[in-house]
Amino acid sequence: MQPDKLTIHHLYADMMNMYGDRGNVISLRKRCEWRGMDVDVVDVNIGESIRPTGCDIFLFGGGQDREQALLADDLSGTKGADLRAIADDGGVVLGVCGGYQLMGHYYETAGGEKLPGLGIMDLHTEPAADGEERLIGNVLMRVPDPEGGPEQEVVGFENHGGRTILDGAEPLGRVVAGHGNNGQDGTEGARRNNAYGTYMHGSLLPKNPWLTDRLIQEALRHAGYDGEIEPLDDGLEAAAFSSVAGRVRSRG
Ligand code: GLN
């Protein structure tokens, strides 16, 4: 039977919530509710531990270097170990920008501070070199379907100084337009098991229902449900996606 409840664990919700990352929470909630599932949203702040309920999604949004430095200590304790174990076991984690940077082995801030990451993915992030600009703007990427279906296009908005280098991690997608991980190698984001990291804000999930549904489906599978979630009428979401994708493409 499809689980009747899903819990969204919003990590450091009060600190890591840039450019509308909270929209990701709303999108997940609505798409579950439209399928008859209840959703609990639990904010997990500094000093609070993670309490999985069996059907869970962990969200780690974006934030500036200052916030990242403030929470790095908290993340290096039990909470980090718990999140690593969850990702190793195929639990669903989505990290965006500052959150994504902290899913790798380390993030070196613009001020030269080396913040340890969760080490969920084999990647690290370096600050922009002297004279290098922040990487800002709309992004369009192509993402292989993890189930072998057709490649999907995903749109979002990026704004980061850090350059992420994949040290063996699988990229989430290939950049069609925009900068992605580092503006150099054409990769965007990373994925390991059901842990996803991306630079896309803006918010990501409302415009990309395919990805939202992947996260929900994987959370249900992880909870032991092997059925497929029912499709929804995505007319409005498709229009939002097409409007951004059209603009991004026309700028090349
Ligand atoms: N502080 C990071 C950077 O600028 C992340 C910023 C963000 O989350 N938008 O690289």
Short mmCIF file of N, CA, C and O and ligand atoms in Angstrom, two decimals, residues 18-19 62-65 68 97-98 101 107 134 159-162 201, ligand 1:
data_model
loop_
_atom_site.label_atom_id
_atom_site.label_comp_id
_atom_site.label_asym_id
_atom_site.label_seq_id
_atom_site.Cartn_x
_atom_site.Cartn_y
_atom_site.Cartn_z
N MET A 18 17.52 30.41 0.51
CA MET A 18 17.73 31.55 -0.39
C MET A 18 16.90 31.43 -1.66
O MET A 18 16.60 30.34 -2.10
N TYR A 19 16.62 32.55 -2.26
CA TYR A 19 15.97 32.59 -3.57
C TYR A 19 14.79 31.63 -3.65
O TYR A 19 14.63 30.91 -4.64
N GLY A 62 19.97 26.61 0.13
CA GLY A 62 21.15 27.46 -0.08
C GLY A 62 21.32 28.51 1.00
O GLY A 62 20.36 28.86 1.71
N GLY A 63 22.54 28.99 1.13
CA GLY A 63 22.82 30.06 2.09
C GLY A 63 24.19 30.63 1.79
O GLY A 63 24.93 30.05 0.99
N GLN A 64 24.51 31.72 2.41
CA GLN A 64 25.81 32.35 2.15
C GLN A 64 26.91 31.73 2.99
O GLN A 64 26.63 30.98 3.93
N ASP A 65 28.15 32.10 2.69
CA ASP A 65 29.31 31.55 3.41
C ASP A 65 29.13 31.71 4.92
O ASP A 65 29.51 30.83 5.69
N GLN A 68 26.85 29.08 6.23
CA GLN A 68 27.50 27.77 6.08
C GLN A 68 28.55 27.57 7.19
O GLN A 68 28.66 26.50 7.76
N CYS A 97 22.71 24.50 -3.80
CA CYS A 97 23.76 25.53 -3.71
C CYS A 97 24.59 25.40 -2.43
O CYS A 97 25.37 24.47 -2.31
N GLY A 98 24.40 26.29 -1.43
CA GLY A 98 25.19 26.19 -0.21
C GLY A 98 25.04 24.83 0.46
O GLY A 98 26.00 24.27 1.00
N GLN A 101 27.02 22.34 -1.66
CA GLN A 101 28.47 22.45 -1.42
C GLN A 101 28.86 21.66 -0.17
O GLN A 101 29.93 21.05 -0.12
N TYR A 107 34.16 22.66 1.60
CA TYR A 107 33.92 23.90 0.88
C TYR A 107 34.87 24.96 1.42
O TYR A 107 34.84 25.26 2.62
N ARG A 134 31.19 35.86 -9.89
CA ARG A 134 30.20 34.88 -9.42
C ARG A 134 29.50 34.29 -10.64
O ARG A 134 29.41 34.95 -11.69
N ASN A 159 23.36 31.21 -8.50
CA ASN A 159 24.10 32.39 -8.03
C ASN A 159 25.11 31.93 -6.99
O ASN A 159 24.80 31.80 -5.83
N HIS A 160 26.33 31.65 -7.46
CA HIS A 160 27.34 31.13 -6.53
C HIS A 160 28.73 31.62 -6.91
O HIS A 160 29.04 31.81 -8.09
N GLY A 161 29.54 31.79 -5.86
CA GLY A 161 30.94 32.12 -6.07
C GLY A 161 31.76 30.85 -6.13
O GLY A 161 32.70 30.72 -6.92
N GLY A 162 31.40 29.87 -5.31
CA GLY A 162 32.15 28.62 -5.23
C GLY A 162 32.12 27.85 -6.53
O GLY A 162 31.13 27.87 -7.27
N HIS A 201 18.47 27.15 -7.86
CA HIS A 201 17.48 27.71 -6.94
C HIS A 201 16.23 28.04 -7.72
O HIS A 201 16.05 27.63 -8.83
N1 GLN B 1 28.07 30.66 -0.39
C1 GLN B 1 28.01 29.91 -1.55
C2 GLN B 1 28.64 30.55 -2.77
O1 GLN B 1 28.44 31.72 -3.05
C3 GLN B 1 26.57 29.48 -1.79
C4 GLN B 1 25.61 30.59 -2.16
C5 GLN B 1 24.21 30.12 -2.37
O2 GLN B 1 23.72 29.19 -1.72
N2 GLN B 1 23.50 30.81 -3.26
O3 GLN B 1 29.35 29.88 -3.46
#
